[in-house]
PDB file of C-alpha atoms in Angstrom:
ATOM      1  CA  MET A   1      49.787 103.057 -43.744  1.00  0.00           C
ATOM      2  CA  LYS A   2      47.192 103.055 -40.790  1.00  0.00           C
ATOM      3  CA  ILE A   3      46.819  99.404 -39.602  1.00  0.00           C
ATOM      4  CA  ILE A   4      42.899  98.766 -38.368  1.00  0.00           C
ATOM      5  CA  LEU A   5      43.162  96.015 -35.518  1.00  0.00           C
ATOM      6  CA  LYS A   6      39.669  93.653 -36.932  1.00  0.00           C
ATOM      7  CA  ASN A   7      42.399  94.066 -40.244  1.00  0.00           C
ATOM      8  CA  ILE A   8      45.186  91.917 -38.187  1.00  0.00           C
ATOM      9  CA  GLU A   9      45.301  88.339 -40.326  1.00  0.00           C
ATOM     10  CA  LYS A  10      46.609  84.829 -38.646  1.00  0.00           C
ATOM     11  CA  GLY A  11      50.231  84.890 -38.609  1.00  0.00           C
ATOM     12  CA  GLN A  12      50.586  88.964 -39.548  1.00  0.00           C
ATOM     13  CA  THR A  13      53.346  90.648 -38.218  1.00  0.00           C
ATOM     14  CA  VAL A  14      52.248  94.130 -36.355  1.00  0.00           C
ATOM     15  CA  SER A  15      54.153  96.983 -36.232  1.00  0.00           C
ATOM     16  CA  TYR A  16      54.419 100.572 -34.599  1.00  0.00           C
ATOM     17  CA  SER A  17      51.356 101.477 -35.021  1.00  0.00           C
ATOM     18  CA  ARG A  18      48.895 103.732 -33.235  1.00  0.00           C
ATOM     19  CA  MET A  19      44.900 101.965 -32.244  1.00  0.00           C
ATOM     20  CA  THR A  20      43.255 103.823 -30.921  1.00  0.00           C
ATOM     21  CA  ASP A  21      38.530 103.072 -29.710  1.00  0.00           C
ATOM     22  CA  GLU A  22      38.875  99.684 -31.813  1.00  0.00           C
ATOM     23  CA  LYS A  23      36.509  96.713 -31.421  1.00  0.00           C
ATOM     24  CA  VAL A  24      38.015  93.298 -32.655  1.00  0.00           C
ATOM     25  CA  VAL A  25      35.166  90.414 -31.776  1.00  0.00           C
ATOM     26  CA  ASP A  26      35.957  86.260 -33.266  1.00  0.00           C
ATOM     27  CA  THR A  27      38.874  86.721 -35.004  1.00  0.00           C
ATOM     28  CA  ASN A  28      41.878  83.780 -35.670  1.00  0.00           C
ATOM     29  CA  TRP A  29      44.756  85.854 -34.521  1.00  0.00           C
ATOM     30  CA  GLN A  30      46.979  82.894 -34.396  1.00  0.00           C
ATOM     31  CA  ASN A  31      51.890  83.451 -35.327  1.00  0.00           C
ATOM     32  CA  VAL A  32      50.810  87.045 -34.648  1.00  0.00           C
ATOM     33  CA  THR A  33      53.820  89.883 -33.956  1.00  0.00           C
ATOM     34  CA  ILE A  34      52.437  92.887 -32.209  1.00  0.00           C
ATOM     35  CA  GLU A  35      55.473  95.264 -31.565  1.00  0.00           C
ATOM     36  CA  GLY A  36      55.806  97.984 -30.347  1.00  0.00           C
ATOM     37  CA  CYS A  37      52.132  99.297 -30.554  1.00  0.00           C
ATOM     38  CA  ILE A  38      49.723 101.632 -28.298  1.00  0.00           C
ATOM     39  CA  LEU A  39      45.968 100.480 -28.394  1.00  0.00           C
ATOM     40  CA  THR A  40      44.006 103.136 -26.594  1.00  0.00           C
ATOM     41  CA  ASN A  41      40.463 102.433 -25.365  1.00  0.00           C
ATOM     42  CA  CYS A  42      39.927  99.154 -27.689  1.00  0.00           C
ATOM     43  CA  SER A  43      37.981  96.173 -27.236  1.00  0.00           C
ATOM     44  CA  ILE A  44      38.814  92.962 -27.874  1.00  0.00           C
ATOM     45  CA  LYS A  45      36.744  89.842 -27.573  1.00  0.00           C
ATOM     46  CA  ASN A  46      36.759  86.391 -28.624  1.00  0.00           C
ATOM     47  CA  VAL A  47      40.469  86.346 -30.012  1.00  0.00           C
ATOM     48  CA  ASP A  48      42.605  83.753 -30.451  1.00  0.00           C
ATOM     49  CA  LEU A  49      45.834  84.635 -29.507  1.00  0.00           C
ATOM     50  CA  SER A  50      48.163  82.008 -29.345  1.00  0.00           C
ATOM     51  CA  ASN A  51      51.461  81.198 -29.898  1.00  0.00           C
ATOM     52  CA  SER A  52      51.840  85.453 -30.435  1.00  0.00           C
ATOM     53  CA  ASP A  53      55.058  87.602 -29.935  1.00  0.00           C
ATOM     54  CA  VAL A  54      53.687  91.011 -27.681  1.00  0.00           C
ATOM     55  CA  ILE A  55      56.750  93.181 -28.200  1.00  0.00           C
ATOM     56  CA  GLY A  56      56.897  96.596 -26.701  1.00  0.00           C
ATOM     57  CA  THR A  57      53.150  96.829 -26.517  1.00  0.00           C
ATOM     58  CA  THR A  58      50.592 100.096 -24.189  1.00  0.00           C
ATOM     59  CA  TYR A  59      47.098  98.926 -23.771  1.00  0.00           C
ATOM     60  CA  VAL A  60      45.204 101.891 -21.629  1.00  0.00           C
ATOM     61  CA  LYS A  61      41.892 101.797 -20.914  1.00  0.00           C
ATOM     62  CA  SER A  62      40.910  98.680 -22.765  1.00  0.00           C
ATOM     63  CA  ILE A  63      39.137  95.534 -22.320  1.00  0.00           C
ATOM     64  CA  TYR A  64      40.133  91.610 -23.297  1.00  0.00           C
ATOM     65  CA  ASN A  65      37.644  89.153 -22.927  1.00  0.00           C
ATOM     66  CA  ASN A  66      37.519  85.452 -23.861  1.00  0.00           C
ATOM     67  CA  ILE A  67      41.308  85.819 -25.236  1.00  0.00           C
ATOM     68  CA  ASP A  68      43.613  83.031 -25.716  1.00  0.00           C
ATOM     69  CA  PHE A  69      47.029  83.840 -25.212  1.00  0.00           C
ATOM     70  CA  THR A  70      48.343  79.981 -24.496  1.00  0.00           C
ATOM     71  CA  HIS A  71      51.741  79.515 -25.346  1.00  0.00           C
ATOM     72  CA  SER A  72      52.726  83.182 -26.462  1.00  0.00           C
ATOM     73  CA  ASP A  73      55.691  85.261 -25.317  1.00  0.00           C
ATOM     74  CA  ILE A  74      54.646  88.735 -23.711  1.00  0.00           C
ATOM     75  CA  CYS A  75      57.394  90.577 -23.383  1.00  0.00           C
ATOM     76  CA  SER A  76      58.357  94.351 -22.488  1.00  0.00           C
ATOM     77  CA  CYS A  77      54.855  95.014 -22.264  1.00  0.00           C
ATOM     78  CA  ILE A  78      52.500  97.365 -20.664  1.00  0.00           C
ATOM     79  CA  ALA A  79      49.112  97.883 -19.146  1.00  0.00           C
ATOM     80  CA  SER A  80      47.563 100.117 -17.329  1.00  0.00           C
ATOM     81  CA  ASP A  81      43.980 100.795 -16.499  1.00  0.00           C
ATOM     82  CA  THR A  82      43.238  96.900 -18.847  1.00  0.00           C
ATOM     83  CA  LYS A  83      41.068  94.939 -18.054  1.00  0.00           C
ATOM     84  CA  PHE A  84      41.396  90.698 -18.901  1.00  0.00           C
ATOM     85  CA  GLU A  85      38.528  88.840 -19.021  1.00  0.00           C
ATOM     86  CA  ASN A  86      38.339  85.324 -19.266  1.00  0.00           C
ATOM     87  CA  VAL A  87      41.575  85.840 -20.133  1.00  0.00           C
ATOM     88  CA  ASN A  88      43.682  82.398 -20.585  1.00  0.00           C
ATOM     89  CA  PHE A  89      47.914  82.608 -20.710  1.00  0.00           C
ATOM     90  CA  SER A  90      48.747  79.514 -19.560  1.00  0.00           C
ATOM     91  CA  MET A  91      51.565  78.348 -20.704  1.00  0.00           C
ATOM     92  CA  SER A  92      52.489  81.470 -21.882  1.00  0.00           C
ATOM     93  CA  THR A  93      55.973  83.848 -20.501  1.00  0.00           C
ATOM     94  CA  MET A  94      55.793  87.437 -19.297  1.00  0.00           C
ATOM     95  CA  ARG A  95      58.548  88.963 -19.364  1.00  0.00           C
ATOM     96  CA  ASP A  96      59.716  92.388 -17.970  1.00  0.00           C
ATOM     97  CA  CYS A  97      55.714  93.577 -18.579  1.00  0.00           C
ATOM     98  CA  GLU A  98      54.315  95.739 -15.903  1.00  0.00           C
ATOM     99  CA  PHE A  99      49.951  95.719 -14.817  1.00  0.00           C
ATOM    100  CA  ASN A 100      49.078  99.551 -13.613  1.00  0.00           C
ATOM    101  CA  ASN A 101      45.351  99.384 -12.277  1.00  0.00           C
ATOM    102  CA  CYS A 102      44.563  96.446 -14.300  1.00  0.00           C
ATOM    103  CA  MET A 103      41.781  93.883 -13.392  1.00  0.00           C
ATOM    104  CA  PHE A 104      42.163  89.998 -14.479  1.00  0.00           C
ATOM    105  CA  ILE A 105      38.611  88.787 -13.743  1.00  0.00           C
ATOM    106  CA  ASN A 106      38.595  84.834 -14.508  1.00  0.00           C
ATOM    107  CA  CYS A 107      41.747  84.886 -16.173  1.00  0.00           C
ATOM    108  CA  LYS A 108      43.733  81.183 -16.324  1.00  0.00           C
ATOM    109  CA  PHE A 109      47.397  81.829 -15.126  1.00  0.00           C
ATOM    110  CA  GLU A 110      48.354  77.866 -15.971  1.00  0.00           C
ATOM    111  CA  HIS A 111      51.975  76.902 -15.735  1.00  0.00           C
ATOM    112  CA  ILE A 112      52.583  79.810 -16.767  1.00  0.00           C
ATOM    113  CA  ALA A 113      56.414  81.455 -16.239  1.00  0.00           C
ATOM    114  CA  MET A 114      57.160  85.550 -15.199  1.00  0.00           C
ATOM    115  CA  THR A 115      60.280  87.607 -15.015  1.00  0.00           C
ATOM    116  CA  HIS A 116      61.278  90.932 -14.048  1.00  0.00           C
ATOM    117  CA  THR A 117      57.322  91.883 -14.183  1.00  0.00           C
ATOM    118  CA  THR A 118      55.261  93.883 -12.272  1.00  0.00           C
ATOM    119  CA  VAL A 119      51.538  93.989 -11.241  1.00  0.00           C
ATOM    120  CA  TYR A 120      50.664  96.969  -8.922  1.00  0.00           C
ATOM    121  CA  PRO A 121      47.205  97.592  -7.720  1.00  0.00           C
ATOM    122  CA  SER A 122      45.481  95.306  -8.973  1.00  0.00           C
ATOM    123  CA  ALA A 123      41.930  93.131  -8.912  1.00  0.00           C
ATOM    124  CA  VAL A 124      42.598  89.811  -9.557  1.00  0.00           C
ATOM    125  CA  SER A 125      39.373  87.680  -9.474  1.00  0.00           C
ATOM    126  CA  THR A 126      40.372  84.012 -10.501  1.00  0.00           C
ATOM    127  CA  LEU A 127      40.895  80.143  -8.880  1.00  0.00           C
ATOM    128  CA  GLN A 128      42.531  79.015 -11.858  1.00  0.00           C
ATOM    129  CA  TYR A 129      46.453  79.652 -11.397  1.00  0.00           C
ATOM    130  CA  ALA A 130      49.838  77.966 -10.617  1.00  0.00           C
ATOM    131  CA  ILE A 131      52.915  80.048 -11.762  1.00  0.00           C
ATOM    132  CA  ARG A 132      56.218  79.234 -11.920  1.00  0.00           C
ATOM    133  CA  ILE A 133      58.142  82.523 -10.913  1.00  0.00           C
ATOM    134  CA  GLN A 134      61.607  82.448 -11.881  1.00  0.00           C
ATOM    135  CA  SER A 135      64.487  84.924 -10.359  1.00  0.00           C
ATOM    136  CA  PRO A 136      64.677  87.450 -10.143  1.00  0.00           C
ATOM    137  CA  VAL A 137      61.188  88.773  -9.041  1.00  0.00           C
ATOM    138  CA  ARG A 138      59.587  91.426  -6.963  1.00  0.00           C
ATOM    139  CA  GLU A 139      57.709  90.312  -3.452  1.00  0.00           C
ATOM    140  CA  HIS A 140      54.608  92.298  -4.808  1.00  0.00           C
ATOM    141  CA  HIS A 141      53.957  89.962  -7.902  1.00  0.00           C
ATOM    142  CA  SER A 142      54.833  86.598  -7.218  1.00  0.00           C
ATOM    143  CA  LEU A 143      52.865  83.823  -6.562  1.00  0.00           C
ATOM    144  CA  ARG A 144      51.905  84.864  -3.078  1.00  0.00           C
ATOM    145  CA  PHE A 145      50.153  87.915  -4.210  1.00  0.00           C
ATOM    146  CA  PHE A 146      48.062  86.145  -6.160  1.00  0.00           C
ATOM    147  CA  GLN A 147      46.931  83.789  -3.358  1.00  0.00           C
ATOM    148  CA  THR A 148      46.242  86.865  -1.530  1.00  0.00           C
ATOM    149  CA  PHE A 149      44.113  88.386  -3.391  1.00  0.00           C
ATOM    150  CA  ILE A 150      42.316  85.570  -4.233  1.00  0.00           C
ATOM    151  CA  GLN A 151      41.898  84.786  -0.917  1.00  0.00           C
ATOM    152  CA  LYS A 152      40.253  87.909  -0.134  1.00  0.00           C
ATOM    153  CA  ARG A 153      37.725  87.576  -2.555  1.00  0.00           C
ATOM    154  CA  TYR A 154      36.637  83.920  -1.666  1.00  0.00           C
TER     155      TYR A 154
END
């Protein structure tokens, strides 16, 4: 059975699905679990993903706008050429993630725990950050990384 993004409901688990060229607007996905999925060229806007688990999911050339990821666990995910705009990652955990050529515009990173996560050349444009880095971490994605980008932009 093919999973369609817009049909996902609050509290649902979606596993090992491939979604391409889908658009989702104004949806409540609180407490969902998304695991092992591949989302390519998808647009997700005004979605509440708070208290959710996103595990082993790959995002390629996608757009996330006005997303609430508060209190979520984002684990073993890879995002490439993806734009995150007005995304609230506050109080979330990012473990073993990789962000390649992504854009973070006006995102909140307040009290986020980040372990074994790599942010390769990305554009960060936000003044709202407070990241708790846990060991071991890589130098190029630490709080200093985000501060450097912010200082260069403003």
